[in-house]
Amino acid sequence: MALVQSFVSNEPRADLTPSRPLLTEEDILQEAERADVDRERHLDAQIEWDRQTSDDVDLLPGKR
């Protein structure tokens, strides 16, 4: 019985409030917008990379 009593105590429970504030809908929308901008930049960079490397391939001998 002593073992059971050690698990059930009258001590207050730990504070379960988050260490940082929860995200608001506004925060989530702003983060999604930033992710969209990052994705667009990545795609633009990929397109430019593909364009440059395809130009390089065209300069190889026998590739006309």
PDB file of C-alpha atoms in Angstrom:
ATOM      1  CA  MET A   1       0.000   0.000   0.000  1.00  0.00           C
ATOM      2  CA  ALA A   2       2.917   2.343   0.659  1.00  0.00           C
ATOM      3  CA  LEU A   3       3.973   2.021  -2.984  1.00  0.00           C
ATOM      4  CA  VAL A   4       0.537   3.105  -4.210  1.00  0.00           C
ATOM      5  CA  GLN A   5       0.534   6.053  -1.834  1.00  0.00           C
ATOM      6  CA  SER A   6       3.898   7.219  -3.163  1.00  0.00           C
ATOM      7  CA  PHE A   7       2.329   7.660  -6.601  1.00  0.00           C
ATOM      8  CA  VAL A   8      -0.791   9.360  -5.301  1.00  0.00           C
ATOM      9  CA  SER A   9       0.273  12.446  -3.438  1.00  0.00           C
ATOM     10  CA  ASN A  10      -1.313  15.693  -2.488  1.00  0.00           C
ATOM     11  CA  GLU A  11       1.509  17.697  -4.051  1.00  0.00           C
ATOM     12  CA  PRO A  12       0.419  20.188  -6.700  1.00  0.00           C
ATOM     13  CA  ARG A  13       0.857  19.077 -10.287  1.00  0.00           C
ATOM     14  CA  ALA A  14       3.487  20.625 -12.493  1.00  0.00           C
ATOM     15  CA  ASP A  15       2.481  23.735 -14.381  1.00  0.00           C
ATOM     16  CA  LEU A  16       1.413  22.606 -17.844  1.00  0.00           C
ATOM     17  CA  THR A  17       1.292  26.024 -19.483  1.00  0.00           C
ATOM     18  CA  PRO A  18       3.417  26.193 -22.623  1.00  0.00           C
ATOM     19  CA  SER A  19       6.797  27.859 -22.307  1.00  0.00           C
ATOM     20  CA  ARG A  20       5.975  30.060 -25.290  1.00  0.00           C
ATOM     21  CA  PRO A  21       2.644  31.433 -26.445  1.00  0.00           C
ATOM     22  CA  LEU A  22       0.574  29.323 -28.784  1.00  0.00           C
ATOM     23  CA  LEU A  23       0.516  30.329 -32.437  1.00  0.00           C
ATOM     24  CA  THR A  24      -2.370  32.456 -33.542  1.00  0.00           C
ATOM     25  CA  GLU A  25      -4.139  32.056 -36.861  1.00  0.00           C
ATOM     26  CA  GLU A  26      -2.306  35.194 -38.031  1.00  0.00           C
ATOM     27  CA  ASP A  27       1.062  33.617 -37.142  1.00  0.00           C
ATOM     28  CA  ILE A  28       0.194  30.463 -39.067  1.00  0.00           C
ATOM     29  CA  LEU A  29      -0.908  32.425 -42.143  1.00  0.00           C
ATOM     30  CA  GLN A  30       2.279  34.515 -42.086  1.00  0.00           C
ATOM     31  CA  GLU A  31       4.422  31.395 -41.810  1.00  0.00           C
ATOM     32  CA  ALA A  32       2.561  29.795 -44.729  1.00  0.00           C
ATOM     33  CA  GLU A  33       3.110  32.942 -46.800  1.00  0.00           C
ATOM     34  CA  ARG A  34       6.840  32.905 -45.995  1.00  0.00           C
ATOM     35  CA  ALA A  35       6.991  29.248 -47.004  1.00  0.00           C
ATOM     36  CA  ASP A  36       5.284  30.070 -50.322  1.00  0.00           C
ATOM     37  CA  VAL A  37       7.816  32.842 -51.006  1.00  0.00           C
ATOM     38  CA  ASP A  38      10.694  30.494 -50.160  1.00  0.00           C
ATOM     39  CA  ARG A  39       9.233  27.838 -52.461  1.00  0.00           C
ATOM     40  CA  GLU A  40       8.900  30.356 -55.321  1.00  0.00           C
ATOM     41  CA  ARG A  41      12.496  31.519 -54.838  1.00  0.00           C
ATOM     42  CA  HIS A  42      13.692  27.928 -54.865  1.00  0.00           C
ATOM     43  CA  LEU A  43      11.785  27.182 -58.067  1.00  0.00           C
ATOM     44  CA  ASP A  44      13.119  30.356 -59.718  1.00  0.00           C
ATOM     45  CA  ALA A  45      16.662  29.367 -58.764  1.00  0.00           C
ATOM     46  CA  GLN A  46      16.093  25.842 -60.102  1.00  0.00           C
ATOM     47  CA  ILE A  47      14.774  27.203 -63.406  1.00  0.00           C
ATOM     48  CA  GLU A  48      17.787  29.515 -63.723  1.00  0.00           C
ATOM     49  CA  TRP A  49      20.152  26.634 -62.891  1.00  0.00           C
ATOM     50  CA  ASP A  50      18.487  24.430 -65.504  1.00  0.00           C
ATOM     51  CA  ARG A  51      18.707  27.231 -68.072  1.00  0.00           C
ATOM     52  CA  GLN A  52      22.413  27.785 -67.405  1.00  0.00           C
ATOM     53  CA  THR A  53      23.312  24.109 -67.449  1.00  0.00           C
ATOM     54  CA  SER A  54      21.334  23.492 -70.644  1.00  0.00           C
ATOM     55  CA  ASP A  55      23.280  26.364 -72.253  1.00  0.00           C
ATOM     56  CA  ASP A  56      26.504  24.659 -71.148  1.00  0.00           C
ATOM     57  CA  VAL A  57      25.400  21.368 -72.720  1.00  0.00           C
ATOM     58  CA  ASP A  58      24.703  23.172 -75.997  1.00  0.00           C
ATOM     59  CA  LEU A  59      28.350  24.303 -76.028  1.00  0.00           C
ATOM     60  CA  LEU A  60      29.701  20.746 -75.841  1.00  0.00           C
ATOM     61  CA  PRO A  61      31.261  19.388 -79.064  1.00  0.00           C
ATOM     62  CA  GLY A  62      28.784  17.421 -81.157  1.00  0.00           C
ATOM     63  CA  LYS A  63      25.743  18.933 -79.401  1.00  0.00           C
ATOM     64  CA  ARG A  64      24.093  21.179 -81.980  1.00  0.00           C
TER      65      ARG A  64
END
